[in-house]
XYZ file of C-alpha atoms in Angstrom:
488
model
C 16.888 -22.836 -2.052
C 19.781 -24.727 -3.059
C 18.809 -28.372 -4.122
C 18.738 -30.553 -1.026
C 18.676 -28.052 1.879
C 14.903 -28.704 2.236
C 15.368 -32.472 2.863
C 18.273 -31.828 4.834
C 16.133 -28.986 7.138
C 13.427 -31.487 7.658
C 15.894 -33.969 9.074
C 17.659 -31.789 11.168
C 15.867 -32.677 14.504
C 17.248 -35.998 14.671
C 21.115 -35.066 14.767
C 22.500 -34.991 17.943
C 25.951 -33.533 17.103
C 24.794 -29.904 16.001
C 27.487 -27.599 16.945
C 26.791 -24.592 19.595
C 25.036 -22.237 17.976
C 25.225 -18.632 20.515
C 23.683 -15.316 19.255
C 25.658 -12.145 20.603
C 23.685 -8.909 21.712
C 24.882 -5.736 22.053
C 27.490 -5.624 25.071
C 25.215 -3.748 27.777
C 23.404 -5.997 29.726
C 24.610 -9.292 30.676
C 20.468 -11.438 30.052
C 18.775 -11.500 33.496
C 16.833 -14.474 32.853
C 16.799 -17.182 30.819
C 13.508 -19.168 30.281
C 13.784 -22.675 28.799
C 10.845 -24.762 28.238
C 9.996 -28.170 26.201
C 7.838 -26.838 23.542
C 4.420 -27.738 24.214
C 0.794 -28.019 22.709
C 0.114 -24.523 23.346
C -1.863 -22.098 21.558
C -0.311 -19.134 23.527
C 2.080 -17.212 21.302
C 5.333 -17.080 22.520
C 5.624 -13.589 24.592
C 8.454 -10.690 24.458
C 10.140 -9.621 27.600
C 10.605 -5.989 27.484
C 12.435 -5.254 30.774
C 15.962 -4.155 31.153
C 18.280 -5.606 32.406
C 20.163 -4.229 35.873
C 23.715 -5.382 35.320
C 25.983 -5.200 32.355
C 27.446 -8.062 29.733
C 26.997 -10.278 26.628
C 23.921 -11.998 26.228
C 24.223 -15.411 24.787
C 21.975 -18.512 24.746
C 23.257 -21.866 23.671
C 21.150 -24.528 21.606
C 19.479 -27.405 22.880
C 17.485 -30.329 21.080
C 14.006 -28.875 21.502
C 14.819 -26.496 23.935
C 13.179 -22.713 23.319
C 15.675 -20.271 24.869
C 14.634 -16.511 25.327
C 16.767 -13.855 26.727
C 15.911 -9.915 27.606
C 18.562 -7.693 26.854
C 18.809 -3.946 26.512
C 18.561 -1.754 23.853
C 21.877 -1.303 21.331
C 24.255 1.141 22.813
C 27.604 0.292 20.448
C 29.427 -2.269 19.004
C 30.034 -5.821 20.848
C 33.375 -6.750 21.572
C 33.675 -10.492 19.756
C 37.456 -11.518 20.440
C 37.495 -15.170 19.747
C 41.228 -15.142 19.861
C 41.086 -13.289 23.455
C 38.189 -14.654 24.591
C 37.065 -17.811 22.714
C 33.619 -19.185 22.792
C 33.019 -22.695 21.996
C 30.713 -21.784 19.028
C 30.936 -22.609 15.244
C 28.281 -19.931 13.894
C 27.177 -16.417 15.103
C 23.908 -14.229 14.844
C 23.830 -10.271 16.358
C 20.767 -9.884 18.001
C 18.742 -6.583 19.431
C 16.832 -6.091 22.279
C 13.185 -7.282 21.394
C 14.458 -9.844 18.988
C 12.536 -13.623 19.100
C 14.682 -16.319 17.332
C 12.232 -19.462 16.499
C 12.375 -22.344 18.086
C 13.737 -24.553 15.217
C 15.910 -21.763 13.664
C 19.121 -23.477 15.318
C 18.628 -27.079 13.631
C 17.741 -25.761 10.151
C 20.876 -23.135 10.201
C 22.711 -26.319 11.226
C 21.521 -28.453 8.761
C 22.269 -25.911 5.879
C 25.167 -25.188 6.909
C 26.339 -29.406 6.919
C 25.092 -29.577 3.552
C 26.623 -26.706 2.119
C 29.760 -26.124 3.955
C 31.764 -23.595 1.793
C 29.432 -21.277 2.620
C 30.133 -19.015 5.218
C 26.619 -16.685 5.724
C 23.211 -17.533 5.590
C 20.630 -15.376 6.054
C 16.690 -16.803 6.090
C 12.801 -14.507 6.083
C 12.262 -12.503 8.291
C 8.927 -11.966 10.481
C 7.662 -8.341 11.067
C 5.714 -7.564 14.237
C 4.217 -4.456 15.391
C 0.652 -3.002 17.029
C -1.166 -4.328 13.630
C -0.541 -7.832 13.803
C 2.122 -9.784 11.771
C 3.591 -10.119 8.110
C 6.537 -11.876 6.760
C 9.062 -10.233 5.201
C 10.384 -12.660 2.006
C 14.070 -11.598 0.852
C 14.722 -12.743 -2.993
C 18.117 -14.708 -2.932
C 21.868 -13.469 -3.033
C 21.914 -9.496 -5.047
C 24.865 -8.482 -4.512
C 24.275 -5.132 -6.389
C 21.169 -4.860 -4.978
C 22.475 -5.266 -1.375
C 24.962 -1.968 -2.092
C 21.912 0.342 -2.214
C 19.402 -1.485 -0.358
C 21.237 -4.223 2.815
C 18.444 -6.443 2.810
C 20.140 -9.273 5.024
C 19.798 -7.705 8.054
C 19.702 -9.521 11.496
C 18.228 -12.869 10.115
C 21.502 -14.778 9.920
C 24.407 -16.941 10.936
C 28.392 -16.011 10.031
C 30.873 -18.537 10.900
C 32.286 -17.355 14.553
C 35.913 -17.116 12.500
C 34.781 -14.715 10.051
C 33.197 -13.005 12.274
C 35.735 -12.540 14.450
C 38.015 -11.321 11.814
C 35.415 -8.329 11.196
C 35.740 -6.688 14.759
C 35.612 -3.460 13.671
C 31.935 -4.186 11.650
C 29.905 -6.375 13.767
C 26.784 -6.876 11.650
C 25.725 -9.347 8.622
C 25.389 -6.773 6.123
C 29.267 -5.639 6.580
C 30.400 -9.435 6.739
C 29.067 -9.817 3.731
C 30.793 -7.626 2.050
C 34.152 -9.140 1.806
C 32.547 -13.021 0.349
C 31.994 -14.039 -2.941
C 28.732 -14.859 -4.112
C 29.385 -18.475 -3.696
C 29.824 -18.084 -0.072
C 26.677 -16.432 0.720
C 23.292 -18.589 0.872
C 19.760 -17.780 1.627
C 17.604 -20.465 3.603
C 13.596 -19.916 2.513
C 12.063 -19.782 5.875
C 11.081 -17.086 8.274
C 12.781 -17.614 11.101
C 13.254 -14.505 13.182
C 10.930 -12.125 14.688
C 12.018 -8.445 14.369
C 9.861 -5.434 15.961
C 8.844 -3.556 12.807
C 11.035 -0.789 12.239
C 10.180 2.131 9.375
C 11.171 0.368 5.771
C 14.281 1.906 4.355
C 14.314 3.969 0.994
C 16.826 2.541 -1.195
C 20.039 4.462 -1.319
C 20.756 6.273 -4.641
C 23.656 3.958 -6.429
C 25.969 6.185 -8.359
C 26.943 3.673 -10.851
C 28.622 5.929 -14.304
C 31.451 4.824 -16.063
C 33.228 8.203 -16.670
C 37.261 7.550 -16.362
C 37.040 5.700 -19.619
C 35.398 5.860 -22.866
C 35.105 2.360 -24.707
C 33.633 2.151 -28.098
C 29.910 0.962 -27.883
C 27.875 -0.175 -31.023
C 24.203 0.208 -31.271
C 22.307 -2.195 -32.654
C 18.511 -1.305 -34.147
C 16.455 -3.761 -35.783
C 13.610 -1.817 -37.644
C 10.826 -2.211 -40.283
C 8.657 0.582 -41.409
C 6.770 2.803 -39.016
C 8.270 5.616 -39.423
C 7.218 7.537 -36.647
C 8.761 5.292 -33.882
C 11.941 4.789 -35.530
C 12.302 8.566 -35.757
C 11.336 9.307 -32.364
C 13.711 6.759 -31.186
C 16.736 8.063 -33.051
C 16.149 12.066 -32.302
C 16.134 10.578 -28.656
C 19.367 8.612 -29.364
C 21.064 11.574 -31.284
C 19.874 14.203 -28.827
C 19.776 13.206 -25.186
C 22.577 11.060 -25.478
C 26.162 12.403 -23.378
C 28.068 9.539 -24.341
C 29.962 10.837 -27.666
C 31.958 7.252 -28.531
C 28.925 5.276 -30.105
C 27.911 4.267 -33.740
C 24.518 3.194 -34.710
C 23.871 0.173 -36.959
C 20.194 0.300 -38.553
C 18.935 -3.204 -39.383
C 16.523 -2.749 -42.036
C 13.823 -5.765 -42.209
C 11.870 -4.776 -45.770
C 10.660 -1.441 -44.560
C 8.313 -0.336 -47.550
C 6.478 2.510 -46.727
C 7.577 5.385 -48.632
C 7.938 7.581 -45.450
C 10.338 4.992 -43.721
C 12.446 4.967 -47.095
C 12.965 8.352 -47.200
C 13.732 8.665 -43.511
C 16.434 6.267 -43.783
C 17.583 7.812 -46.605
C 17.765 11.270 -44.937
C 19.248 9.872 -41.547
C 22.185 7.913 -43.151
C 23.097 11.019 -45.318
C 22.933 13.342 -42.426
C 24.602 10.815 -39.383
C 28.418 9.631 -39.853
C 28.141 7.607 -37.127
C 24.812 5.555 -38.265
C 24.889 3.078 -41.338
C 22.250 0.700 -42.663
C 21.945 -3.014 -42.836
C 19.040 -4.543 -45.378
C 18.601 -8.424 -44.216
C 15.911 -9.248 -45.986
C 12.927 -12.239 -45.065
C 10.751 -13.106 -42.393
C 10.782 -11.349 -38.902
C 13.748 -12.716 -37.292
C 14.878 -10.829 -34.344
C 18.126 -12.852 -33.200
C 18.755 -12.893 -37.258
C 18.845 -8.903 -37.389
C 20.578 -8.914 -34.174
C 23.112 -11.036 -35.039
C 23.484 -9.646 -38.040
C 23.562 -5.777 -36.648
C 26.338 -7.003 -34.550
C 28.719 -8.649 -37.028
C 28.523 -5.251 -39.194
C 30.034 -3.295 -36.552
C 33.223 -2.876 -34.467
C 32.147 -1.529 -30.855
C 33.716 -3.237 -28.277
C 30.205 -3.219 -25.912
C 27.171 -4.153 -28.603
C 23.922 -2.463 -26.998
C 20.889 -3.769 -28.717
C 18.057 -1.412 -28.735
C 14.365 -1.725 -30.407
C 13.388 0.825 -32.690
C 10.158 1.519 -30.333
C 12.108 3.207 -27.035
C 12.901 6.715 -26.405
C 15.833 7.580 -24.173
C 15.539 9.310 -20.574
C 18.619 9.137 -19.127
C 21.250 11.276 -20.577
C 24.116 8.940 -19.162
C 22.493 5.988 -20.047
C 25.116 4.851 -22.091
C 27.884 5.963 -19.236
C 25.658 3.571 -16.410
C 25.103 0.569 -18.177
C 29.300 0.659 -19.021
C 29.728 0.399 -15.433
C 28.155 -2.946 -14.715
C 28.831 -4.107 -18.644
C 32.683 -3.714 -17.978
C 32.868 -6.229 -14.961
C 34.238 -9.310 -15.582
C 31.759 -10.994 -13.600
C 28.913 -9.392 -15.120
C 27.413 -10.232 -18.995
C 24.404 -8.658 -19.598
C 22.865 -5.343 -17.903
C 19.539 -3.841 -18.984
C 17.946 -0.802 -17.862
C 14.334 0.166 -16.441
C 11.331 0.489 -19.183
C 8.510 2.189 -18.775
C 5.165 2.415 -20.708
C 4.151 5.944 -22.553
C 2.035 6.214 -19.436
C 5.032 6.316 -17.149
C 3.985 3.191 -15.883
C 6.767 0.377 -15.009
C 7.176 -2.002 -17.839
C 10.392 -3.702 -17.334
C 12.852 -3.832 -14.361
C 14.314 -7.417 -14.705
C 12.944 -10.381 -16.352
C 11.286 -13.140 -13.842
C 11.592 -16.978 -14.300
C 8.848 -19.348 -14.125
C 6.532 -16.559 -13.622
C 2.826 -17.404 -15.797
C 4.664 -20.422 -16.564
C 7.619 -19.504 -18.260
C 9.307 -15.596 -17.667
C 7.101 -12.549 -17.321
C 8.311 -8.653 -16.212
C 7.936 -9.183 -12.118
C 6.939 -5.246 -10.976
C 5.178 -4.334 -13.883
C 2.575 -1.475 -13.771
C 4.031 -0.177 -10.763
C 4.519 3.312 -10.720
C 7.707 4.585 -12.141
C 8.833 6.301 -8.511
C 7.052 3.192 -6.279
C 10.205 1.159 -4.514
C 8.815 -1.920 -5.287
C 9.987 -5.165 -3.637
C 13.225 -4.332 -1.881
C 13.533 -1.269 -3.552
C 14.062 -3.329 -7.101
C 12.076 -0.728 -9.233
C 14.730 2.037 -7.971
C 17.977 0.262 -7.328
C 20.600 -1.479 -9.667
C 20.266 -5.343 -9.007
C 20.957 -8.960 -10.493
C 18.214 -11.056 -12.673
C 17.959 -13.727 -13.909
C 17.440 -11.859 -17.390
C 16.687 -8.975 -19.325
C 14.920 -7.316 -22.250
C 17.018 -7.367 -25.136
C 14.572 -4.045 -25.815
C 17.732 -2.264 -24.324
C 20.688 -4.854 -23.410
C 24.659 -4.231 -23.145
C 26.480 -6.664 -23.610
C 30.742 -6.661 -24.149
C 31.217 -8.460 -27.034
C 33.512 -10.833 -26.890
C 31.305 -12.428 -23.942
C 28.372 -12.047 -26.613
C 31.001 -14.020 -28.849
C 31.583 -16.367 -26.155
C 27.584 -17.445 -25.374
C 26.562 -18.225 -28.771
C 24.825 -15.327 -29.887
C 21.327 -15.177 -30.217
C 19.438 -18.582 -31.343
C 18.544 -17.853 -34.851
C 16.875 -21.277 -35.111
C 14.981 -22.257 -32.344
C 14.258 -18.458 -31.012
C 13.802 -16.703 -33.380
C 11.178 -13.924 -32.671
C 10.461 -14.354 -28.604
C 12.276 -15.360 -25.535
C 16.014 -15.480 -27.561
C 17.015 -12.680 -25.115
C 16.091 -14.451 -21.860
C 18.011 -17.563 -23.419
C 21.110 -15.381 -23.892
C 21.133 -14.113 -20.794
C 20.973 -17.877 -19.047
C 23.889 -19.113 -21.202
C 26.053 -16.092 -20.277
C 24.895 -17.632 -16.854
C 26.269 -21.082 -17.220
C 29.619 -19.300 -18.283
C 29.170 -17.397 -14.418
C 28.579 -13.727 -16.075
C 25.829 -12.368 -13.783
C 22.721 -10.433 -15.526
C 21.813 -6.887 -14.035
C 19.003 -4.411 -14.324
C 20.108 -1.207 -14.294
C 16.776 0.688 -12.645
C 18.289 4.168 -12.705
C 18.341 3.724 -16.595
C 15.137 5.173 -17.749
C 13.815 4.309 -21.578
C 9.758 4.815 -22.442
C 9.006 1.541 -24.709
C 5.769 0.943 -26.897
C 6.097 -2.677 -26.602
C 6.345 -4.622 -29.726
C 4.602 -2.028 -31.647
C 7.039 -2.194 -34.553
C 6.501 -6.072 -34.501
C 3.490 -6.724 -35.742
C 1.169 -10.251 -35.408
C -0.629 -12.684 -37.018
C -1.183 -16.126 -37.271
C 2.074 -17.451 -38.185
C 3.888 -15.154 -35.497
C 1.186 -16.411 -32.649
C 2.583 -20.410 -34.245
C 5.975 -19.502 -33.703
C 5.429 -18.232 -30.234
C 3.760 -21.603 -29.122
C 6.802 -23.297 -31.019
C 9.463 -20.886 -28.850
C 7.374 -21.579 -25.967
C 7.792 -25.207 -26.007
C 11.722 -25.147 -26.932
C 12.583 -22.575 -24.351
C 10.697 -25.149 -21.352
C 12.265 -28.034 -22.391
C 15.949 -26.343 -22.946
C 15.730 -24.240 -19.267
C 13.025 -26.311 -17.033
C 15.712 -27.001 -14.456
C 16.026 -23.384 -14.191
C 12.581 -22.440 -14.355
C 11.577 -24.185 -11.037
C 13.345 -21.716 -9.088
C 14.773 -18.368 -10.241
C 17.018 -17.749 -7.690
C 16.545 -13.435 -7.344
C 12.893 -14.563 -6.390
C 11.392 -16.152 -3.317
C 9.111 -19.410 -3.708
C 6.930 -18.336 -1.093
C 5.503 -15.128 -3.913
C 3.050 -15.832 -6.583
C 4.213 -16.340 -9.809
C 1.402 -15.314 -11.650
C 1.321 -11.452 -9.815
C 3.506 -8.720 -10.947
C 3.844 -7.508 -7.879
C 4.720 -9.187 -4.479
C 2.026 -11.758 -3.565
C 1.356 -14.692 -1.482
C -0.112 -17.447 -3.953
């Protein structure tokens, strides 16, 4: 929830100048009854009428302070013909409802306060309560993620739209359609369950074909490495044998490899592949330094940072990453990473998880949809891991590259994504690009690295404390100490 919204909502009941906000139901029957009663200290749950009205018409109800209104409408039979230019309604905001939908008593006051607080927002959606024969459960939604919404329209009917905007889209009367023409800054989320809907089968995320085929920009793949010849060999074999894209080169950044087999492998691949060159960077392990040096040593228009303990699974992975990376509004693009046992390791970084940042969705089955289908569909996130990260070179340079001084080992990728975000570039996790990742198998450990981790964690918390408090692509009602959706 944007800063200040909750305070505005809590004081909304004291306002007497709130606009009239009708909710439009389908044109298939004028409401046959409208029961308005003042809220009482009753423990009886509100009941939903299942009768069908005998005549045709439109369902409209007006909000009054502390009045709970309920209407019976027929099932959906077609689009409503709401034309404010021909039949204007005394309203500022519009919601589309169906038979059986229930609006909570404080919904209008909450949306009124929200729109008053954020006048630039054209549409605001909220959470839902889903009810069926077994009871009810909350449906908690992420912040506005336009990429996820393309394959998993999650706004649904729990939303209000400015009337002028609704009238301009007469042929597509639903919040999920109206939002398509809005910028991300015109859409807001109200993190309260203000609507109750009958249960419906959970939708399966649509296949999102996002593949760059019309252009072949140059891509430079930067791979830091040290020893572990078996991992490096598997990585390079999958890279050159499975990658469908052709316009790429590889920069192998060798950080003091000493094992004879590794040195022999490096000599062989350097002599075999024209598109591969080796850059030697001695000294203590510093991922940021190695990655920046690799980026400096190549000429690709797009940079693709890749760990040496990864293996390519999706042949057109570069094309799919390029589809988003070429977008002027997108900064970093990451991939879905799997453990060797094919369980999910990474589909984006969640800020605040475990107190700092973590991988929400880790441990899910490879084919499980996850929260709002994000395990299977591309979606916005606050950050992605640099185990596989693509970013356009000019954006990488503009953001200041990886922080070599303060974040040499960990959290440097998250920090880069957040700095890209400060400049207005979104971060995307493309869950249909799949790689196997042997988590930090080549990095090693030791007391020095543990001390570095602790120092980096303190620095990161200090730099991004305000952002960590509320990841915009998560929900504050869910636990930050679980890898799947779970109430605290």
